[in-house]
Amino acid sequence: MCVRSCFQSPRLQWVWRTAFLKHTQRRHQGSHRWTHLGGSTYRAVIFDMGGVLIPSPGRVAAEWEVQNRIPSGTILKALMEGGENGPWMRFMRAEITAEGFLREFGRLCSEMLKTSVPVDSFFSLLTSERVAKQFPVMTEAITQIRAKGLQTAVLSNNFYLPNQKSFLPLDRKQFDVIVESCMEGICKPDPRIYKLCLEQLGLQPSESIFLDDLGTNLKEAARLGIHTIKVNDPETAVKELEALLGFTLRVGVPNTRPVKKTMEIPKDSLQKYLKDLLGIQTTGPLELLQFDHGQSNPTYYIRLANRDLVLRKKPPGTLLPSAHAIEREFRIMKALANAGVPVPNVLDLCEDSSVIGTPFYVMEYCPGLIYKDPSLPGLEPSHRRAIYTAMNTVLCKIHSVDLQAVGLEDYGKQGINDCDLTQLGIPAAEEYFRMYCLQMGLPPTENWNFYMAFSFFRVAAILQGVYKRSLTGQASSTYAEQTGKLTEFVSNLAWDFAVKEGFRVFKEMPFTNPLTRSYHTWARPQSQWCPTGSRSYSSVPEASPAHTSRGGLVISPESLSPPVRELYHRLKHFMEQRVYPAEPELQSHQASAARWSPSPLIEDLKEKAKAEGLWNLFLPLEADPEKKYGAGLTNVEYAHLCELMGTSLYAPEVCNCSAPDTGNMELLVRYGTEAQKARWLIPLLEGKARSCFAMTEPQVASSDATNIEASIREEDSFYVINGHKWWITGILDPRCQLCVFMGKTDPHAPRHRQQSVLLVPMDTPGIKIIRPLTVYGLEDAPGGHGEVRFEHVRVPKENMVLGPGRGFEIAQGRLGPGRIHHCMRLIGFSERALALMKARVKSRLAFGKPLVEQGTVLADIAQSRVEIEQARLLVLRAAHLMDLAGNKAAALDIAMIKMVAPSMASRVIDRAIQAFGAAGLSSDYPLAQFFTWARALRFADGPDEVHRATVAKLELKHRI
């Protein structure tokens, strides 16, 4: 019998945590008590910043290179390039600006790799608040140094940020002296900067200690007579510093504080009990502190004579009968110790409430480290992996305990199992699970997402209880109130795992007839998913549990879940600060002689969007449940972000969310082989390549995909393509590397099995671009819309997608969520047009009064607002139904919105143009282009007539 089921109990999280700490503890005699080894001759400690107080550029670079698939060591090599006269050293001496540095640095990196390197995103990461955080161990050390009367200084090679402020993400009040290279114009290891620091401290070199992570800087400091410490790891460096100074730099027992008033226990009776238990005769005082972590039972540190102990007790007040059973904790701890699991030595269980007010048990104190941040900041990747491996080993030891052998056969319920992590050295969840199965000798479990969802939902319930106790003052932890409020976050995590498991189950279900539509109007109760005071209505089909929606119909960005709402506001800020101001320059480029080359400004904005996490937002959770490629948004969540991007003609490309790339990437995610994904999907996701989709033909009505006539003929190990295509969006772009080509492989097969899809490299001989086509005179450079001939184009057979005869199926699947992306963007077009119209009519006079006071103008504004809101609700309903029941079940709603959105946008934009007068027709405003694309989408996204026919057929089929 296995013990794994016993440890589903929340109270045993303490057991697990202490077992892990016991396994990984580092015993340092007296490291948690004040010591003094004699007088020190040192009067100041000088700290470098990067690598000592905060992560070094080298460490940040290593993690960034993994994230961006840049060869390891590239950034560090480029930083060192040129020595004292290289761009990095000149930047830190303020001889060049941030913009100049990034330009030179980017050139260096690109020359090394023979390809463009997004150095802007590295610089953004290096200077971000998320990364540039001071190591807690150093903060504590500085506090203790200053408390002993010594001076502290920071001596940093740093630089000016684009806002002209120096990069020093530290609390300046921690230091008596601050010397920054960018302000002094000299850098370490120049001896002048050390002398300047000593001069400001008023000390001789021998009176100071200098900590740095670079040997060259330390060598020069030592030559001047300064004592040095090389920092490879902040924890180790602090220990070396303690040895030199002769006093501890850590306060008492880590993670403890004075006992809260509501958690006080009677010391006298406790001391008497402990003396009897331990056989202690001393009359010295009992030292009592409370640990500031742990949520279930109050936990105390006890120092009596020479014994260090830990006491766990039930909380005060009325408790549920089975809650906070410390008796069970004691029993489990004792049993595990006998089974070889590394846990503290438990000494005694006292069930006599008269001693301290509630039952409790006592165990020995085990010094060790507690990591509250699972990313394990401040450690090398190899150390992080070692810690996670040790944790996995302990978990396996716990789960391998024989219940009967240790006398626990009657305990618990039986039968229930339990930042990019790569650069951190932490195994991914899937890898960690495989590690566990390997050590346990178990086959991998397909439904492990179920257990993860189950566990997180249980944790959410526990956190809710913690929060309740914090309101009544009965919580053990000082962080109980904040931790309790994590309930929503943890519930969302649980739901993510549940969704993954749901998709797995759904995909394994046998095919059944499409869902019949049973229309009913329903309203959800007011919740986080719906705006305050509003009601959410939706007509939805009845769906199986596998199709359970994540929430109600979200009609406002403010009603999105907290993470997505934050993403929305981040995107909005990016649009306002970066995209809208760049539009005039981007429009000018499109009209210039260089228009058929990508704008450098677009490429710069793409790197900034990537650094802001506003990249590849489009892939739906249904297509990418593991979130390997995209942001893992639902269609409803993406609808709100897509609308916002739609307010600018350039934003979709800036965020790598523009057609036709989005549809082609989704096609590769859904249907591509691993080899096809490696060759085509990854460059598209990284924004290093673009693509096109070749389907429409001039000689046939291509709105019916079965009419396609271009031929795909098998010849040896190749397919040979011949055909004439036009309106191929993006094919003129020099970055276009892939053409997704649709043609006929078998004209004699059933009508919907004649077509196939091939992945055609754009450098394949035989692809001849005849001309760029214009839309109302607009070329849409640099991608354009090309007319192309494919003449004897030979493509390897492995470039076939899914297999011959699957083209119609792929074309329909490619137009899944992508079917309504244009509709989402059209809402954005319309909102921007109406906003411009309102600003215009407020500022212009005609016939003796402002335009805004003209009755016809007011009527146009009102009509536009009503039509936008109607269309938005229909778009959101279609997206919601796609999330709820799948793309096929949402066919009617998709057809309706594709009928409605382009026509609505055309009318709204036309009213805005009318309000602007002649200016509305010019390129000074985006209205003319908005109107052009709104009109074009009545063809490009399928002709209105086809959508009307679809709606009518479904209406007649289901509503008679």
JSON list of C-alpha atoms in Angstrom, two decimals, residues 18-19 22 25 27 277-278 307-311 330 333-338 341-349 361-366:
[
{"chain": "A", "resi": 18, "resn": "THR", "atom": "CA", "xyz": [10.02, 20.28, 6.48]},
{"chain": "A", "resi": 19, "resn": "ALA", "atom": "CA", "xyz": [11.02, 16.99, 4.83]},
{"chain": "A", "resi": 22, "resn": "LYS", "atom": "CA", "xyz": [15.72, 18.54, 6.08]},
{"chain": "A", "resi": 25, "resn": "GLN", "atom": "CA", "xyz": [19.58, 21.84, 4.75]},
{"chain": "A", "resi": 27, "resn": "ARG", "atom": "CA", "xyz": [24.13, 23.10, 8.84]},
{"chain": "A", "resi": 277, "resn": "LEU", "atom": "CA", "xyz": [10.42, 16.66, 28.77]},
{"chain": "A", "resi": 278, "resn": "LEU", "atom": "CA", "xyz": [14.10, 17.38, 28.10]},
{"chain": "A", "resi": 307, "resn": "ARG", "atom": "CA", "xyz": [18.29, 23.44, 22.69]},
{"chain": "A", "resi": 308, "resn": "ASP", "atom": "CA", "xyz": [16.70, 24.85, 19.50]},
{"chain": "A", "resi": 309, "resn": "LEU", "atom": "CA", "xyz": [13.12, 23.64, 19.09]},
{"chain": "A", "resi": 310, "resn": "VAL", "atom": "CA", "xyz": [10.01, 24.17, 17.00]},
{"chain": "A", "resi": 311, "resn": "LEU", "atom": "CA", "xyz": [6.47, 24.04, 18.40]},
{"chain": "A", "resi": 330, "resn": "PHE", "atom": "CA", "xyz": [2.87, 14.34, 14.74]},
{"chain": "A", "resi": 333, "resn": "MET", "atom": "CA", "xyz": [6.21, 12.92, 11.05]},
{"chain": "A", "resi": 334, "resn": "LYS", "atom": "CA", "xyz": [7.16, 10.16, 13.47]},
{"chain": "A", "resi": 335, "resn": "ALA", "atom": "CA", "xyz": [6.18, 7.44, 10.99]},
{"chain": "A", "resi": 336, "resn": "LEU", "atom": "CA", "xyz": [8.11, 9.06, 8.12]},
{"chain": "A", "resi": 337, "resn": "ALA", "atom": "CA", "xyz": [11.25, 9.38, 10.23]},
{"chain": "A", "resi": 338, "resn": "ASN", "atom": "CA", "xyz": [11.14, 5.64, 10.87]},
{"chain": "A", "resi": 341, "resn": "VAL", "atom": "CA", "xyz": [12.16, 10.15, 4.94]},
{"chain": "A", "resi": 342, "resn": "PRO", "atom": "CA", "xyz": [14.22, 13.24, 5.92]},
{"chain": "A", "resi": 343, "resn": "VAL", "atom": "CA", "xyz": [12.03, 15.04, 8.48]},
{"chain": "A", "resi": 344, "resn": "PRO", "atom": "CA", "xyz": [12.86, 16.82, 11.76]},
{"chain": "A", "resi": 345, "resn": "ASN", "atom": "CA", "xyz": [13.11, 14.67, 14.86]},
{"chain": "A", "resi": 346, "resn": "VAL", "atom": "CA", "xyz": [9.72, 14.96, 16.64]},
{"chain": "A", "resi": 347, "resn": "LEU", "atom": "CA", "xyz": [10.02, 14.85, 20.43]},
{"chain": "A", "resi": 348, "resn": "ASP", "atom": "CA", "xyz": [6.57, 14.81, 21.99]},
{"chain": "A", "resi": 349, "resn": "LEU", "atom": "CA", "xyz": [2.84, 15.33, 21.43]},
{"chain": "A", "resi": 361, "resn": "TYR", "atom": "CA", "xyz": [3.80, 18.98, 19.50]},
{"chain": "A", "resi": 362, "resn": "VAL", "atom": "CA", "xyz": [7.54, 19.72, 19.70]},
{"chain": "A", "resi": 363, "resn": "MET", "atom": "CA", "xyz": [10.36, 18.87, 17.30]},
{"chain": "A", "resi": 364, "resn": "GLU", "atom": "CA", "xyz": [14.00, 19.79, 16.82]},
{"chain": "A", "resi": 365, "resn": "TYR", "atom": "CA", "xyz": [14.80, 22.93, 14.84]},
{"chain": "A", "resi": 366, "resn": "CYS", "atom": "CA", "xyz": [16.53, 22.32, 11.48]}
]
